[in-house]
Amino acid sequence: MRYQQTLHGRTYAFDGLVDLLAKATPMRSGDVLAGCAAHSDAERAAARWALADVPLSTFLTDHVVPPETDDVTRLILDTHEVSAFAEISHLTVGGLREWLLEVASGPDPAERLRRVGPGLTPEMVAAVSKLMRNQDLIAVGAATEVVTGFRTTLGLPGRLSTRLQPNHPTDDPAGVAAVVLDGLLMGSGDAVIGINPASDDPRTVARLIALLDDIRVRYEIPTQSCVLTHVTTTLDLMSSGHPVDLVFQSIAGTQGANAGFGVELAMLAEARDAARGLGRGTVGDNAMYFETGQGSALSAGAHLGVGDRPVDQQTLEARAYGVARAFDPFLVNTVVGFIGPEYLYDGKQIARAGLEDHFCGKLLGLPMGVDVCYTNHAEADQDDMDTLLTLLGVAGCTFVIAVPGADDVMLGYQSTSFHDALYARQVLGKRAAPEFEEWLKSLGLLDDEGGVRSVDPAASPLRALGARA
């Protein structure tokens, strides 16, 4: 089907839903690279006008990526709940925007949004996000609640959790332990203590898993650990009796892009079932941790949809969330500026993408976090990250990444620091997950107002962490 819209005497034509979605997307370098971006602001405005009139039901029959060749599309269709869709099935994309904003400002928004979530497809959510201002994305995100549990409970109102990321360029245990100590003393780690290993050698991964589990058990920390290795490696380690908490995997929005990660949907189901079978959670059994990022499908050359047309990177990112929600994850985060300026050129594009990803993920029922980050060759700086971190805190982001000094020395990119997380909690009145907060209180690390107390590390019960070899 062709779409068209006339503005000021000029008619703009769009060759199908894939083209319409791409042309309606806010400007970003990845879509320019893929050759699917609007050629002018006027064309982009016309595409949004035309997209606003598309019935939501169209997305159930007019597919962006053909289901005949793509298992992600088949998964999205198979998991769509018709009963949940019924309440909004009469709406257009523009009507959905108005409905979302009305619900977000009305009574009991969290329950109403939760009820329709399973009836929304990723393409519907991506489409409506293209019509929304940043404040719209923030308002609806803040009204949406997604609660998950393992040893801590994430997503409760008034909470902002952190992933303590103790990466080390040589996977040195002493270096990892020192960063863990630094982070715990500043109240980080309630979402997960998660390492990106420099080596994917199973023996190295096993040592890191054992190190984190020993720290957690020794100090009775109510959190969960994860070493971010390939799902097949984690499956092997679980079968060998290693103390795995969360299973990690990078995922994307097409079958081809997931194949580039070396992953199939059946692997994710096997890993989820194996992790749940270990019974290591105490307050819940959400055991999967997924990471995504706009541009991953394009970078893998797996971004083509119906008619071999390039699909815009934000729609493909939302489709990755369709994969994630099928496996009941504990954590999902978009590593928003990590892939590079080829996909998100500057601070403005990174900020917009972070708000879009958070909105789309939460509306689809995911415990959505954001790695507020950029690479050093992007037109962005830490002021841009401060802005995005603050906006996400207002939007009710589930968790953010925390590394020493906002500089990940192993992955070589700029993120947010332990201090940044403290800033966001203080100015926005946010707190850590309740189980972790009680543990911090028991160690004397919180003051009467719930802020992190300045203590001498040598006098802390955690001091032995700094002496680990």
mmCIF file of C-alpha atoms in Angstrom, residues 206-395:
data_model
loop_
_atom_site.group_PDB
_atom_site.id
_atom_site.type_symbol
_atom_site.label_atom_id
_atom_site.label_comp_id
_atom_site.label_asym_id
_atom_site.label_seq_id
_atom_site.Cartn_x
_atom_site.Cartn_y
_atom_site.Cartn_z
ATOM 1 C CA ALA A 206 33.893 -19.289 35.534
ATOM 2 C CA ARG A 207 36.491 -17.550 37.729
ATOM 3 C CA LEU A 208 34.624 -14.249 37.506
ATOM 4 C CA ILE A 209 31.287 -15.897 38.309
ATOM 5 C CA ALA A 210 32.844 -17.547 41.360
ATOM 6 C CA LEU A 211 34.437 -14.255 42.452
ATOM 7 C CA LEU A 212 31.172 -12.320 42.323
ATOM 8 C CA ASP A 213 29.219 -15.080 44.026
ATOM 9 C CA ASP A 214 31.818 -15.308 46.813
ATOM 10 C CA ILE A 215 31.567 -11.546 47.407
ATOM 11 C CA ARG A 216 27.778 -11.683 47.444
ATOM 12 C CA VAL A 217 27.607 -14.615 49.860
ATOM 13 C CA ARG A 218 30.420 -13.432 52.131
ATOM 14 C CA TYR A 219 28.837 -10.030 52.703
ATOM 15 C CA GLU A 220 25.223 -11.220 52.455
ATOM 16 C CA ILE A 221 24.478 -8.711 49.695
ATOM 17 C CA PRO A 222 20.894 -8.880 48.396
ATOM 18 C CA THR A 223 21.731 -8.532 44.726
ATOM 19 C CA GLN A 224 22.436 -10.697 41.713
ATOM 20 C CA SER A 225 25.562 -11.213 39.645
ATOM 21 C CA CYS A 226 26.131 -11.705 35.938
ATOM 22 C CA VAL A 227 29.111 -12.217 33.648
ATOM 23 C CA LEU A 228 28.064 -10.984 30.221
ATOM 24 C CA THR A 229 29.257 -13.864 28.079
ATOM 25 C CA HIS A 230 27.472 -15.699 25.280
ATOM 26 C CA VAL A 231 24.337 -17.598 26.264
ATOM 27 C CA THR A 232 25.813 -20.931 25.153
ATOM 28 C CA THR A 233 28.803 -20.441 27.459
ATOM 29 C CA THR A 234 26.472 -19.702 30.358
ATOM 30 C CA LEU A 235 24.383 -22.780 29.561
ATOM 31 C CA ASP A 236 27.500 -24.941 29.736
ATOM 32 C CA LEU A 237 28.563 -23.357 33.028
ATOM 33 C CA MET A 238 25.121 -23.898 34.551
ATOM 34 C CA SER A 239 25.190 -27.559 33.550
ATOM 35 C CA SER A 240 28.601 -27.862 35.239
ATOM 36 C CA GLY A 241 27.277 -26.532 38.546
ATOM 37 C CA HIS A 242 28.693 -22.989 38.487
ATOM 38 C CA PRO A 243 26.739 -20.417 40.564
ATOM 39 C CA VAL A 244 24.982 -18.528 37.758
ATOM 40 C CA ASP A 245 22.357 -15.961 38.761
ATOM 41 C CA LEU A 246 21.332 -14.090 35.590
ATOM 42 C CA VAL A 247 21.805 -15.272 32.011
ATOM 43 C CA PHE A 248 22.944 -12.555 29.611
ATOM 44 C CA GLN A 249 22.572 -12.194 25.862
ATOM 45 C CA SER A 250 22.686 -9.375 23.322
ATOM 46 C CA ILE A 251 19.627 -9.502 21.074
ATOM 47 C CA ALA A 252 18.309 -7.633 18.048
ATOM 48 C CA GLY A 253 15.128 -7.125 16.066
ATOM 49 C CA THR A 254 15.581 -9.522 13.139
ATOM 50 C CA GLN A 255 16.438 -13.188 12.761
ATOM 51 C CA GLY A 256 19.502 -12.268 10.721
ATOM 52 C CA ALA A 257 20.846 -9.843 13.317
ATOM 53 C CA ASN A 258 20.369 -12.408 16.082
ATOM 54 C CA ALA A 259 22.200 -14.950 13.931
ATOM 55 C CA GLY A 260 25.039 -12.430 13.820
ATOM 56 C CA PHE A 261 25.145 -12.665 17.616
ATOM 57 C CA GLY A 262 25.191 -16.447 17.292
ATOM 58 C CA VAL A 263 21.824 -16.836 18.978
ATOM 59 C CA GLU A 264 18.490 -18.479 18.168
ATOM 60 C CA LEU A 265 15.223 -18.029 20.023
ATOM 61 C CA ALA A 266 15.251 -21.649 21.194
ATOM 62 C CA MET A 267 18.561 -21.002 22.982
ATOM 63 C CA LEU A 268 16.986 -18.180 24.979
ATOM 64 C CA ALA A 269 14.097 -20.384 26.065
ATOM 65 C CA GLU A 270 16.499 -23.139 27.093
ATOM 66 C CA ALA A 271 18.624 -20.700 29.089
ATOM 67 C CA ARG A 272 15.628 -19.141 30.845
ATOM 68 C CA ASP A 273 14.305 -22.535 31.890
ATOM 69 C CA ALA A 274 17.739 -23.691 33.070
ATOM 70 C CA ALA A 275 18.311 -20.553 35.146
ATOM 71 C CA ARG A 276 14.877 -20.765 36.729
ATOM 72 C CA GLY A 277 15.523 -24.414 37.489
ATOM 73 C CA LEU A 278 18.463 -23.455 39.676
ATOM 74 C CA GLY A 279 16.070 -21.653 42.035
ATOM 75 C CA ARG A 280 18.626 -19.033 43.057
ATOM 76 C CA GLY A 281 16.184 -16.119 43.240
ATOM 77 C CA THR A 282 14.575 -15.221 46.561
ATOM 78 C CA VAL A 283 11.923 -12.604 45.703
ATOM 79 C CA GLY A 284 11.287 -13.631 42.092
ATOM 80 C CA ASP A 285 12.358 -15.867 39.233
ATOM 81 C CA ASN A 286 13.054 -13.368 36.428
ATOM 82 C CA ALA A 287 16.476 -14.643 35.392
ATOM 83 C CA MET A 288 17.329 -13.160 31.968
ATOM 84 C CA TYR A 289 19.363 -10.041 31.186
ATOM 85 C CA PHE A 290 19.207 -8.652 27.638
ATOM 86 C CA GLU A 291 21.088 -5.789 26.021
ATOM 87 C CA THR A 292 20.142 -4.026 22.802
ATOM 88 C CA GLY A 293 21.072 -0.914 20.873
ATOM 89 C CA GLN A 294 19.828 1.085 17.906
ATOM 90 C CA GLY A 295 21.906 0.250 14.846
ATOM 91 C CA SER A 296 22.783 -3.352 15.709
ATOM 92 C CA ALA A 297 20.784 -4.821 12.812
ATOM 93 C CA LEU A 298 22.246 -2.321 10.342
ATOM 94 C CA SER A 299 25.785 -3.029 11.544
ATOM 95 C CA ALA A 300 25.138 -6.736 10.906
ATOM 96 C CA GLY A 301 23.670 -6.080 7.451
ATOM 97 C CA ALA A 302 20.388 -7.604 8.658
ATOM 98 C CA HIS A 303 18.128 -4.544 8.524
ATOM 99 C CA LEU A 304 16.051 -5.186 5.388
ATOM 100 C CA GLY A 305 12.309 -5.663 5.514
ATOM 101 C CA VAL A 306 9.464 -6.181 3.061
ATOM 102 C CA GLY A 307 10.602 -5.681 -0.528
ATOM 103 C CA ASP A 308 14.230 -5.593 0.670
ATOM 104 C CA ARG A 309 13.661 -2.058 1.871
ATOM 105 C CA PRO A 310 15.812 -0.845 4.782
ATOM 106 C CA VAL A 311 13.866 -0.651 8.036
ATOM 107 C CA ASP A 312 14.674 2.310 10.267
ATOM 108 C CA GLN A 313 16.864 1.460 13.239
ATOM 109 C CA GLN A 314 14.395 2.593 15.891
ATOM 110 C CA THR A 315 11.643 0.288 14.632
ATOM 111 C CA LEU A 316 14.121 -2.596 14.570
ATOM 112 C CA GLU A 317 15.172 -1.723 18.121
ATOM 113 C CA ALA A 318 11.556 -1.922 19.284
ATOM 114 C CA ARG A 319 11.308 -5.355 17.637
ATOM 115 C CA ALA A 320 14.199 -6.484 19.835
ATOM 116 C CA TYR A 321 11.967 -5.673 22.805
ATOM 117 C CA GLY A 322 9.387 -8.002 21.281
ATOM 118 C CA VAL A 323 11.998 -10.741 21.591
ATOM 119 C CA ALA A 324 12.910 -9.776 25.143
ATOM 120 C CA ARG A 325 9.410 -9.725 26.597
ATOM 121 C CA ALA A 326 8.757 -13.310 25.439
ATOM 122 C CA PHE A 327 11.363 -14.505 27.963
ATOM 123 C CA ASP A 328 10.287 -12.623 31.128
ATOM 124 C CA PRO A 329 13.603 -10.826 31.751
ATOM 125 C CA PHE A 330 14.809 -9.360 35.026
ATOM 126 C CA LEU A 331 16.712 -6.619 33.202
ATOM 127 C CA VAL A 332 16.809 -5.098 29.720
ATOM 128 C CA ASN A 333 18.971 -2.179 28.749
ATOM 129 C CA THR A 334 19.713 -0.293 25.587
ATOM 130 C CA VAL A 335 23.388 0.630 25.294
ATOM 131 C CA VAL A 336 22.228 3.772 23.634
ATOM 132 C CA GLY A 337 25.370 5.529 22.373
ATOM 133 C CA PHE A 338 27.832 2.644 22.347
ATOM 134 C CA ILE A 339 27.735 1.575 18.698
ATOM 135 C CA GLY A 340 29.001 4.949 17.524
ATOM 136 C CA PRO A 341 28.240 8.163 15.593
ATOM 137 C CA GLU A 342 27.549 6.207 12.401
ATOM 138 C CA TYR A 343 24.199 5.370 14.019
ATOM 139 C CA LEU A 344 23.615 8.187 16.533
ATOM 140 C CA TYR A 345 25.736 11.143 15.525
ATOM 141 C CA ASP A 346 25.583 13.569 18.434
ATOM 142 C CA GLY A 347 24.255 14.239 21.910
ATOM 143 C CA LYS A 348 20.832 15.271 20.626
ATOM 144 C CA GLN A 349 20.353 12.060 18.651
ATOM 145 C CA ILE A 350 21.607 9.948 21.579
ATOM 146 C CA ALA A 351 19.234 11.661 24.006
ATOM 147 C CA ARG A 352 16.240 11.221 21.715
ATOM 148 C CA ALA A 353 17.103 7.551 21.144
ATOM 149 C CA GLY A 354 17.453 6.917 24.870
ATOM 150 C CA LEU A 355 14.014 8.369 25.577
ATOM 151 C CA GLU A 356 12.461 6.438 22.674
ATOM 152 C CA ASP A 357 14.008 3.154 23.770
ATOM 153 C CA HIS A 358 12.931 3.601 27.367
ATOM 154 C CA PHE A 359 9.374 4.516 26.348
ATOM 155 C CA CYS A 360 9.010 1.631 23.893
ATOM 156 C CA GLY A 361 10.503 -0.954 26.235
ATOM 157 C CA LYS A 362 8.407 -0.028 29.244
ATOM 158 C CA LEU A 363 5.194 0.237 27.246
ATOM 159 C CA LEU A 364 5.857 -3.301 25.987
ATOM 160 C CA GLY A 365 6.210 -4.494 29.589
ATOM 161 C CA LEU A 366 9.983 -4.577 30.015
ATOM 162 C CA PRO A 367 12.086 -3.577 33.057
ATOM 163 C CA MET A 368 13.896 -1.001 30.964
ATOM 164 C CA GLY A 369 17.278 0.448 31.778
ATOM 165 C CA VAL A 370 19.577 2.640 29.698
ATOM 166 C CA ASP A 371 23.347 2.735 29.470
ATOM 167 C CA VAL A 372 23.678 6.501 29.199
ATOM 168 C CA CYS A 373 26.834 6.485 27.112
ATOM 169 C CA TYR A 374 28.797 7.688 24.111
ATOM 170 C CA THR A 375 32.027 6.865 22.297
ATOM 171 C CA ASN A 376 34.845 9.356 22.133
ATOM 172 C CA HIS A 377 34.464 9.912 18.382
ATOM 173 C CA ALA A 378 30.813 10.994 18.714
ATOM 174 C CA GLU A 379 29.770 14.654 18.807
ATOM 175 C CA ALA A 380 28.755 14.322 22.460
ATOM 176 C CA ASP A 381 30.195 14.957 25.899
ATOM 177 C CA GLN A 382 29.418 14.344 29.542
ATOM 178 C CA ASP A 383 27.066 17.321 29.705
ATOM 179 C CA ASP A 384 24.869 15.508 27.181
ATOM 180 C CA MET A 385 24.940 12.431 29.397
ATOM 181 C CA ASP A 386 24.013 14.496 32.467
ATOM 182 C CA THR A 387 20.990 15.772 30.566
ATOM 183 C CA LEU A 388 19.882 12.324 29.410
ATOM 184 C CA LEU A 389 20.429 10.791 32.847
ATOM 185 C CA THR A 390 18.221 13.463 34.414
ATOM 186 C CA LEU A 391 15.498 13.052 31.794
ATOM 187 C CA LEU A 392 15.502 9.275 32.227
ATOM 188 C CA GLY A 393 15.288 9.629 35.991
ATOM 189 C CA VAL A 394 12.190 11.790 35.566
ATOM 190 C CA ALA A 395 10.816 9.211 33.088
#
